[in-house]
């Protein structure tokens, strides 16, 4: 078995007689059946990732709220809901999706800096567990909408602890220059304001410091600061029910060593106990680490261009299907769906840039990869289960990909490929 980006030692994506498999189904068969480009998820990989959180939390007062912005396909949400997950949402659209997929409203936390009236109203009417509030303006607005509806909004303040998560600047959120959260220096004051607002019930404290975090220290620094804040709050008679440490655990894309959830959770519970906060419910909002390595993007080589200084493999997936390389300079592994030993052609090994058909030089999926390629070969872009399909768009009027879930030897189409007609079905031309 080759070293693939699946949880260590797990057989979700593996070579079997030179065929790359998703569980017991070959990628070549999936490409034939559903076409390319194609997102493929492994249900067993999702379950294993879920268990990496659920097991260390057994018999602990804790709730995992899947950061569903990472992958919001209804079938994915449905699995997590069935396994007992709550959800971290950031929009009215995500609320509707989560409820549709079977989420219990009282396991939903609503994050995000720009909640609109209709979204606040919908979340109150659904009865979400809590709003993670990011500004005093938002706090006042939630209070007034709740009062109008004759209810009280459960609220947690998202505190910005000003710690460096040591990750890509675009996905770092806990520094004071980031737009997120309420500065920790003024948090106690905002809690005092919340305590007197008629439409607000204070239930917790929240922070989220960034994404693809591979070091434990930033979490512990942030927790330390939150616990100091809780001490201050206790001094002014503000008591909380839960503490939410956000999401952010990294995965292996290339050679990263991710932190196991169990390791982080052990440290967090030890700190809570030591500081006298063992009674609080712990919430986490993992996104990427639950889905990232459970998904791949399958694409077919259209054309090969061998220039003097550079070789290009032009594939049928593009930046509109997987934006991460273009946007963050992100590295994703690239594998042939049929390894060379099982291939009839005699292609030379060459160093390729894997690029899409979009009219932008920034349209690339991987750079400088040594591969033996022929036209029509299938390639797999690894670790595409998080922030893959959800960030896709229709630029260049390219219909969005199909998504498939593999479960053992079965595959299920969980989102059909968009048709060209669907691209403009709702557009209207001017009269005349
Ligand atoms: N909670 C909140 C409030 C968040 O903003 C996020 C992610 C999460 C939880 C989940 O974080 P995770 O466990 O997935 O790291 N598109 C970027 C990642 C953006 C993350 C935004 N916030 C990427 O492709 O790397």
Coordinates of C-alpha atoms and ligand atoms in Angstrom, one line a residue:
X1 CA 0.0 0.0 0.0
X2 CA 1.4 3.4 -0.9
X3 CA 1.5 6.3 1.5
X4 CA -1.7 8.2 0.9
X5 CA -3.2 11.0 2.8
X6 CA -5.7 9.1 4.8
X7 CA -5.6 8.7 8.6
X8 CA -2.4 6.6 9.2
X9 CA -2.7 2.9 8.5
X10 CA -6.2 3.2 7.0
X11 CA -7.2 1.7 3.7
X12 CA -9.7 4.2 2.5
X13 CA -7.7 5.3 -0.6
X14 CA -5.2 2.7 -1.7
X15 CA -3.7 0.9 -4.7
X16 CA -5.0 -2.6 -5.4
X17 CA -3.2 -4.3 -8.3
X18 CA -2.1 -0.9 -9.7
X19 CA -5.7 0.5 -9.5
X20 CA -6.3 3.3 -7.1
X21 CA -9.3 2.5 -5.0
X22 CA -11.8 4.4 -2.9
X23 CA -12.6 1.7 -0.3
X24 CA -13.6 -1.2 -2.6
X25 CA -14.4 0.7 -5.8
X26 CA -11.8 1.7 -8.4
X27 CA -11.4 5.3 -9.3
X28 CA -11.3 4.4 -13.0
X29 CA -14.7 2.7 -12.6
X30 CA -16.1 5.8 -10.8
X31 CA -14.7 8.1 -13.5
X32 CA -16.3 5.9 -16.2
X33 CA -19.7 5.9 -14.4
X34 CA -20.0 9.5 -13.2
X35 CA -17.6 11.4 -15.5
X36 CA -14.8 13.8 -14.5
X37 CA -14.0 16.1 -12.8
X38 CA -15.5 14.3 -9.9
X39 CA -15.3 14.7 -6.1
X40 CA -15.2 11.3 -4.3
X41 CA -15.6 10.8 -0.6
X42 CA -15.1 7.7 1.5
X43 CA -17.8 7.2 4.1
X44 CA -15.4 5.0 6.2
X45 CA -12.8 7.8 6.2
X46 CA -15.4 10.2 7.4
X47 CA -16.4 7.8 10.2
X48 CA -12.8 7.3 11.2
X49 CA -12.2 11.0 11.4
X50 CA -15.4 11.4 13.5
X51 CA -14.2 8.6 15.8
X52 CA -10.9 10.4 16.4
X53 CA -13.0 13.1 18.2
X54 CA -15.8 10.9 19.5
X55 CA -13.6 8.4 21.3
X56 CA -11.6 10.7 23.4
X57 CA -14.8 12.5 24.3
X58 CA -16.6 9.4 25.5
X59 CA -18.1 10.1 29.0
X60 CA -17.0 13.7 28.8
X61 CA -19.3 16.7 28.8
X62 CA -18.5 17.8 25.3
X63 CA -20.1 18.5 21.9
X64 CA -18.4 18.4 18.5
X65 CA -20.0 20.9 16.1
X66 CA -18.8 20.1 12.6
X67 CA -17.6 23.3 11.0
X68 CA -19.8 22.6 8.0
X69 CA -18.3 25.3 5.8
X70 CA -15.6 22.7 5.0
X71 CA -18.1 20.4 3.3
X72 CA -21.8 21.0 3.3
X73 CA -23.1 18.3 1.0
X74 CA -26.3 17.0 2.6
X75 CA -25.1 13.4 2.6
X76 CA -22.0 14.4 4.5
X77 CA -24.0 16.4 7.0
X78 CA -26.5 13.5 7.4
X79 CA -23.7 11.1 8.3
X80 CA -22.3 13.5 11.0
X81 CA -25.8 14.2 12.3
X82 CA -26.5 10.4 12.6
X83 CA -23.2 9.9 14.5
X84 CA -24.2 12.6 17.0
X85 CA -22.4 15.7 15.7
X86 CA -23.6 19.2 16.2
X87 CA -22.9 21.9 13.6
X88 CA -21.0 25.2 13.5
X89 CA -22.8 27.3 10.9
X90 CA -22.0 30.8 9.5
X91 CA -25.1 31.6 7.5
X92 CA -28.8 31.2 7.1
X93 CA -28.0 28.9 4.1
X94 CA -25.9 26.6 6.3
X95 CA -28.7 26.6 8.9
X96 CA -31.2 25.4 6.3
X97 CA -28.8 22.8 5.0
X98 CA -28.0 21.4 8.5
X99 CA -31.7 21.2 9.4
X100 CA -32.5 19.6 6.1
X101 CA -29.8 17.0 6.8
X102 CA -31.4 16.1 10.1
X103 CA -29.4 18.2 12.6
X104 CA -30.9 18.9 16.0
X105 CA -31.3 22.7 16.3
X106 CA -30.1 22.6 19.9
X107 CA -26.7 21.3 18.7
X108 CA -26.1 24.2 16.3
X109 CA -23.8 27.1 17.1
X110 CA -24.0 30.1 14.9
X111 CA -20.7 31.8 14.2
X112 CA -19.7 34.6 11.8
X113 CA -19.0 38.3 11.8
X114 CA -21.9 39.5 9.7
X115 CA -25.1 37.9 10.7
X116 CA -28.1 39.5 9.0
X117 CA -31.5 40.1 10.4
X118 CA -33.2 37.3 8.5
X119 CA -30.4 34.9 9.6
X120 CA -30.7 35.8 13.2
X121 CA -34.5 35.5 13.1
X122 CA -34.3 32.0 11.4
X123 CA -31.8 30.8 14.0
X124 CA -34.0 32.0 16.8
X125 CA -37.0 30.4 15.3
X126 CA -35.2 27.1 14.8
X127 CA -33.9 27.2 18.4
X128 CA -30.1 27.0 18.0
X129 CA -27.9 26.2 20.9
X130 CA -26.1 29.5 20.8
X131 CA -25.0 32.5 18.8
X132 CA -21.2 33.1 18.8
X133 CA -21.4 36.9 18.9
X134 CA -18.5 38.9 17.3
X135 CA -19.3 42.5 18.1
X136 CA -21.3 44.8 20.4
X137 CA -23.4 45.9 17.4
X138 CA -24.3 42.3 16.7
X139 CA -25.1 41.7 20.4
X140 CA -27.6 44.7 20.4
X141 CA -29.1 43.6 17.2
X142 CA -29.7 40.0 18.4
X143 CA -31.2 41.3 21.6
X144 CA -33.6 43.5 19.8
X145 CA -34.7 40.8 17.3
X146 CA -35.1 38.3 20.1
X147 CA -37.2 40.7 22.1
X148 CA -39.4 41.4 19.0
X149 CA -40.0 37.7 18.7
X150 CA -40.7 37.3 22.4
X151 CA -37.8 35.0 23.1
X152 CA -34.3 35.2 24.6
X153 CA -31.2 34.5 22.5
X154 CA -28.5 32.2 24.0
X155 CA -25.2 33.9 23.5
X156 CA -21.5 33.2 23.7
X157 CA -19.0 35.9 22.9
X158 CA -16.4 35.1 20.4
X159 CA -13.3 36.4 22.0
X160 CA -10.2 37.3 19.9
X161 CA -7.3 36.2 22.2
X162 CA -4.6 37.7 20.1
X163 CA -2.5 34.6 19.6
X164 CA -0.6 33.6 16.5
X165 CA -1.9 30.3 15.1
X166 CA 1.3 30.1 12.9
X167 CA -0.7 29.2 9.8
X168 CA -1.3 30.9 6.4
X169 CA -2.3 34.6 6.9
X170 CA -5.6 34.1 5.1
X171 CA -6.7 31.4 7.5
X172 CA -5.4 32.9 10.7
X173 CA -8.2 34.4 12.7
X174 CA -7.1 35.0 16.3
X175 CA -4.8 37.9 15.9
X176 CA -5.9 41.4 16.9
X177 CA -5.5 42.6 13.3
X178 CA -8.0 40.0 12.1
X179 CA -11.7 41.0 11.7
X180 CA -12.9 38.3 13.9
X181 CA -14.1 38.3 17.5
X182 CA -14.2 40.8 20.3
X183 CA -10.8 41.9 21.6
X184 CA -10.1 40.1 24.8
X185 CA -9.2 43.3 26.7
X186 CA -12.8 44.6 26.3
X187 CA -14.6 41.2 26.5
X188 CA -15.6 41.5 30.2
X189 CA -17.2 44.9 29.5
X190 CA -19.2 43.4 26.6
X191 CA -20.3 40.6 28.9
X192 CA -21.5 43.1 31.4
X193 CA -23.5 44.8 28.6
X194 CA -24.9 41.4 27.5
X195 CA -26.0 40.7 31.1
X196 CA -28.4 43.6 31.1
X197 CA -29.8 43.2 27.6
X198 CA -33.4 41.9 27.7
X199 CA -33.1 39.6 24.7
X200 CA -29.9 37.9 25.7
X201 CA -29.0 35.0 27.9
X202 CA -25.2 34.5 28.4
X203 CA -24.3 30.8 28.0
X204 CA -20.7 30.6 27.0
X205 CA -17.4 31.8 25.7
X206 CA -15.9 31.0 22.3
X207 CA -12.7 31.5 20.3
X208 CA -11.4 30.2 17.0
X209 CA -7.8 31.1 16.2
X210 CA -7.3 29.8 12.7
X211 CA -7.2 26.8 10.4
X212 CA -4.7 24.1 9.4
X213 CA -2.9 24.5 12.8
X214 CA -0.2 21.9 13.4
X215 CA 1.1 23.1 16.8
X216 CA -0.6 22.7 20.1
X217 CA 0.8 25.8 21.8
X218 CA -1.4 28.4 20.1
X219 CA -4.5 26.5 21.4
X220 CA -3.1 26.3 24.9
X221 CA -2.1 30.0 24.9
X222 CA -5.6 30.9 23.7
X223 CA -7.2 28.7 26.4
X224 CA -5.0 30.2 29.1
X225 CA -6.2 33.7 28.1
X226 CA -9.9 32.5 28.0
X227 CA -9.6 31.0 31.5
X228 CA -8.1 34.3 32.8
X229 CA -11.2 36.0 31.3
X230 CA -13.5 33.5 33.0
X231 CA -11.8 34.3 36.3
X232 CA -12.6 38.0 35.7
X233 CA -16.2 37.1 34.8
X234 CA -16.6 35.0 37.9
X235 CA -15.5 38.1 39.9
X236 CA -18.5 40.0 38.4
X237 CA -21.0 37.2 38.8
X238 CA -21.1 36.1 35.2
X239 CA -21.2 32.4 35.0
X240 CA -21.0 30.3 31.9
X241 CA -22.2 26.9 30.8
X242 CA -19.8 26.1 28.0
X243 CA -16.4 26.9 26.5
X244 CA -15.9 26.6 22.8
X245 CA -12.3 26.3 21.5
X246 CA -13.2 26.5 17.8
X247 CA -11.9 24.3 15.1
X248 CA -8.6 24.5 13.3
X249 CA -6.7 21.2 13.6
X250 CA -4.6 20.6 10.6
X251 CA -4.3 17.6 8.4
X252 CA -1.5 16.0 6.3
X253 CA -1.4 17.4 2.8
X254 CA 2.3 16.9 2.2
X255 CA 4.6 16.2 5.2
X256 CA 2.8 17.9 8.0
X257 CA 2.4 16.1 11.3
X258 CA -1.1 16.8 12.5
X259 CA -2.1 17.0 16.1
X260 CA -4.3 14.1 17.1
X261 CA -7.6 15.4 18.6
X262 CA -7.1 13.1 21.6
X263 CA -3.8 14.8 22.4
X264 CA -5.3 18.3 22.3
X265 CA -8.4 17.2 24.2
X266 CA -6.4 15.6 27.0
X267 CA -4.4 18.9 27.5
X268 CA -7.6 21.0 27.4
X269 CA -9.5 18.9 29.9
X270 CA -6.4 18.9 32.2
X271 CA -6.3 22.7 32.1
X272 CA -10.0 23.0 32.7
X273 CA -9.8 20.8 35.7
X274 CA -6.7 22.5 37.1
X275 CA -8.3 25.9 36.9
X276 CA -11.6 24.8 38.4
X277 CA -13.7 24.8 35.2
X278 CA -14.1 21.1 34.9
X279 CA -17.9 21.6 35.1
X280 CA -18.1 23.5 31.8
X281 CA -19.3 21.7 28.6
X282 CA -16.5 21.7 26.0
X283 CA -17.4 22.5 22.4
X284 CA -15.1 22.1 19.4
X285 CA -15.8 23.2 15.8
X286 CA -13.6 21.1 13.6
X287 CA -14.1 21.3 9.9
X288 CA -11.0 20.3 7.9
X289 CA -9.9 17.5 10.2
X290 CA -13.2 15.7 9.8
X291 CA -13.4 15.7 6.1
X292 CA -10.2 16.9 4.4
X293 CA -8.5 13.5 3.9
X294 CA -11.8 11.7 3.3
X295 CA -12.2 13.3 -0.2
X296 CA -10.3 13.4 -3.5
X297 CA -10.8 15.2 -6.8
X298 CA -10.6 13.0 -9.9
X299 CA -9.6 14.6 -13.1
X300 CA -8.7 13.5 -16.6
X301 CA -5.7 14.6 -18.7
X302 CA -6.9 16.4 -21.8
X303 CA -3.7 17.5 -23.4
X304 CA 0.0 17.4 -22.7
X305 CA 2.3 20.3 -23.7
X306 CA 6.1 19.7 -23.6
X307 CA 7.8 23.0 -23.8
X308 CA 11.5 23.6 -23.6
X309 CA 11.4 25.0 -20.1
X310 CA 8.2 23.5 -18.8
X311 CA 5.7 20.7 -19.2
X312 CA 2.0 21.2 -18.7
X313 CA -0.6 18.6 -18.2
X314 CA -3.9 20.3 -19.0
X315 CA -6.7 18.5 -17.1
X316 CA -10.4 18.8 -17.0
X317 CA -10.5 20.2 -13.4
X318 CA -9.6 23.8 -12.8
X319 CA -9.4 26.5 -10.2
X320 CA -13.1 26.9 -10.3
X321 CA -13.4 23.3 -9.0
X322 CA -10.6 23.4 -6.4
X323 CA -9.5 27.0 -5.5
X324 CA -7.1 26.2 -2.7
X325 CA -3.9 26.0 -4.8
X326 CA -4.6 29.3 -6.5
X327 CA -5.9 31.1 -3.4
X328 CA -3.4 29.9 -0.8
X329 CA -0.6 28.4 -2.8
X330 CA -1.8 25.2 -1.2
X331 CA -0.1 21.9 -2.0
X332 CA -2.2 18.9 -2.8
X333 CA -0.8 15.5 -3.7
X334 CA -1.4 14.2 -7.2
X335 CA -1.6 10.4 -7.9
X336 CA -2.2 8.4 -11.1
X337 CA -5.5 6.4 -10.9
X338 CA -3.7 3.6 -12.5
X339 CA -0.1 3.2 -11.4
X340 CA 2.6 2.8 -14.0
X341 CA 3.0 -0.9 -13.5
X342 CA -0.6 -1.4 -14.7
X343 CA -0.3 1.0 -17.6
X344 CA 0.3 -0.1 -21.2
X345 CA 1.8 3.1 -22.6
X346 CA 5.5 4.0 -22.4
X347 CA 5.2 7.6 -21.3
X348 CA 8.5 9.3 -20.1
X349 CA 8.7 10.5 -16.6
X350 CA 8.6 14.3 -16.7
X351 CA 8.1 17.2 -14.3
X352 CA 4.6 18.7 -14.9
X353 CA 2.5 21.6 -13.9
X354 CA -1.0 20.3 -13.6
X355 CA -3.3 23.1 -14.9
X356 CA -6.9 23.6 -15.9
X357 CA -8.6 25.0 -18.9
X358 CA -9.5 28.4 -17.4
X359 CA -8.2 31.5 -19.0
X360 CA -6.0 32.6 -16.1
X361 CA -2.3 31.9 -15.5
X362 CA -3.3 31.3 -11.8
X363 CA -5.3 28.3 -12.9
X364 CA -3.2 25.6 -11.6
X365 CA -3.8 22.6 -9.3
X366 CA -0.2 21.4 -8.7
X367 CA 3.3 22.4 -9.8
X368 CA 6.5 20.6 -10.5
X369 CA 5.3 17.0 -10.1
X370 CA 7.2 14.2 -11.6
X371 CA 4.7 12.0 -13.4
X372 CA 4.5 9.6 -16.4
X373 CA 1.5 10.8 -18.3
X374 CA -0.4 10.1 -21.4
X375 CA -3.5 11.8 -22.8
X376 CA -6.7 10.7 -21.2
X377 CA -4.9 9.4 -18.0
X378 CA -6.9 9.9 -14.8
X379 CA -5.3 11.8 -12.0
X380 CA -6.4 12.1 -8.4
X381 CA -5.9 15.3 -6.4
X382 CA -5.6 14.2 -2.8
X383 CA -7.0 15.8 0.4
X384 CA -9.8 17.6 -1.3
X385 CA -12.6 16.7 1.0
X386 CA -12.4 20.1 2.9
X387 CA -12.8 23.5 1.3
X388 CA -13.0 21.7 -2.1
X389 CA -16.4 21.5 -3.7
X390 CA -17.8 24.1 -1.3
X391 CA -15.5 26.8 -2.7
X392 CA -16.1 25.8 -6.3
X393 CA -17.8 28.2 -8.7
X394 CA -18.9 28.4 -12.3
X395 CA -16.3 30.7 -13.7
X396 CA -15.8 30.4 -17.4
X397 CA -19.4 29.0 -17.4
X398 CA -18.1 25.6 -16.2
X399 CA -20.8 23.5 -14.6
X400 CA -19.8 22.4 -11.1
X401 CA -18.6 18.8 -10.5
X402 CA -20.6 15.8 -9.4
X403 CA -20.0 14.4 -5.9
X404 CA -20.0 10.8 -5.1
X405 CA -19.9 8.9 -1.7
X406 CA -18.3 5.5 -1.6
X407 CA -19.3 3.1 1.1
X408 CA -17.6 -0.3 0.8
X409 CA -18.3 -1.6 -2.7
X410 CA -21.1 0.8 -3.3
X411 CA -21.1 4.3 -4.7
X412 CA -23.8 6.9 -4.3
X413 CA -24.2 10.0 -6.5
X414 CA -24.8 12.7 -3.8
X415 CA -24.8 15.6 -6.2
X416 CA -25.2 15.3 -9.9
X417 CA -22.9 17.2 -12.3
X418 CA -24.6 20.5 -13.1
X419 CA -25.8 20.9 -16.7
X420 CA -24.9 23.7 -19.0
X421 CA -28.6 24.7 -19.1
X422 CA -28.7 25.0 -15.3
X423 CA -25.9 27.6 -15.4
X424 CA -28.3 30.2 -16.8
X425 CA -31.7 28.7 -16.2
X426 CA -32.7 31.5 -13.8
X427 CA -31.3 34.4 -15.7
X428 CA -33.6 36.8 -17.6
X429 CA -33.0 38.7 -20.7
X430 CA -34.2 42.3 -21.1
X431 CA -37.5 42.8 -23.0
X432 CA -37.3 43.4 -26.7
Ligands
LIG1 N1 -15.2 27.7 13.4 C1 -15.1 28.9 12.8 C2 -15.6 30.0 13.5 C3 -14.3 29.0 11.6 O1 -14.2 30.2 11.0 C4 -13.8 27.8 11.0 C5 -13.1 27.9 9.7 C6 -14.0 26.6 11.6 C7 -14.7 26.5 12.8 C8 -13.4 25.3 11.0 O2 -12.0 25.4 11.0 P1 -11.2 24.1 10.5 O3 -11.3 23.0 11.5 O4 -11.7 23.6 9.2 O5 -9.8 24.6 10.4 N2 -10.8 27.9 3.1 C9 -9.6 27.7 3.9 C10 -10.0 27.5 5.3 C11 -10.9 28.6 5.9 C12 -11.3 28.3 7.3 C13 -12.3 29.3 7.8 N3 -12.8 29.1 9.1 C14 -8.8 26.6 3.3 O6 -9.1 26.0 2.3 O7 -7.7 26.3 3.9

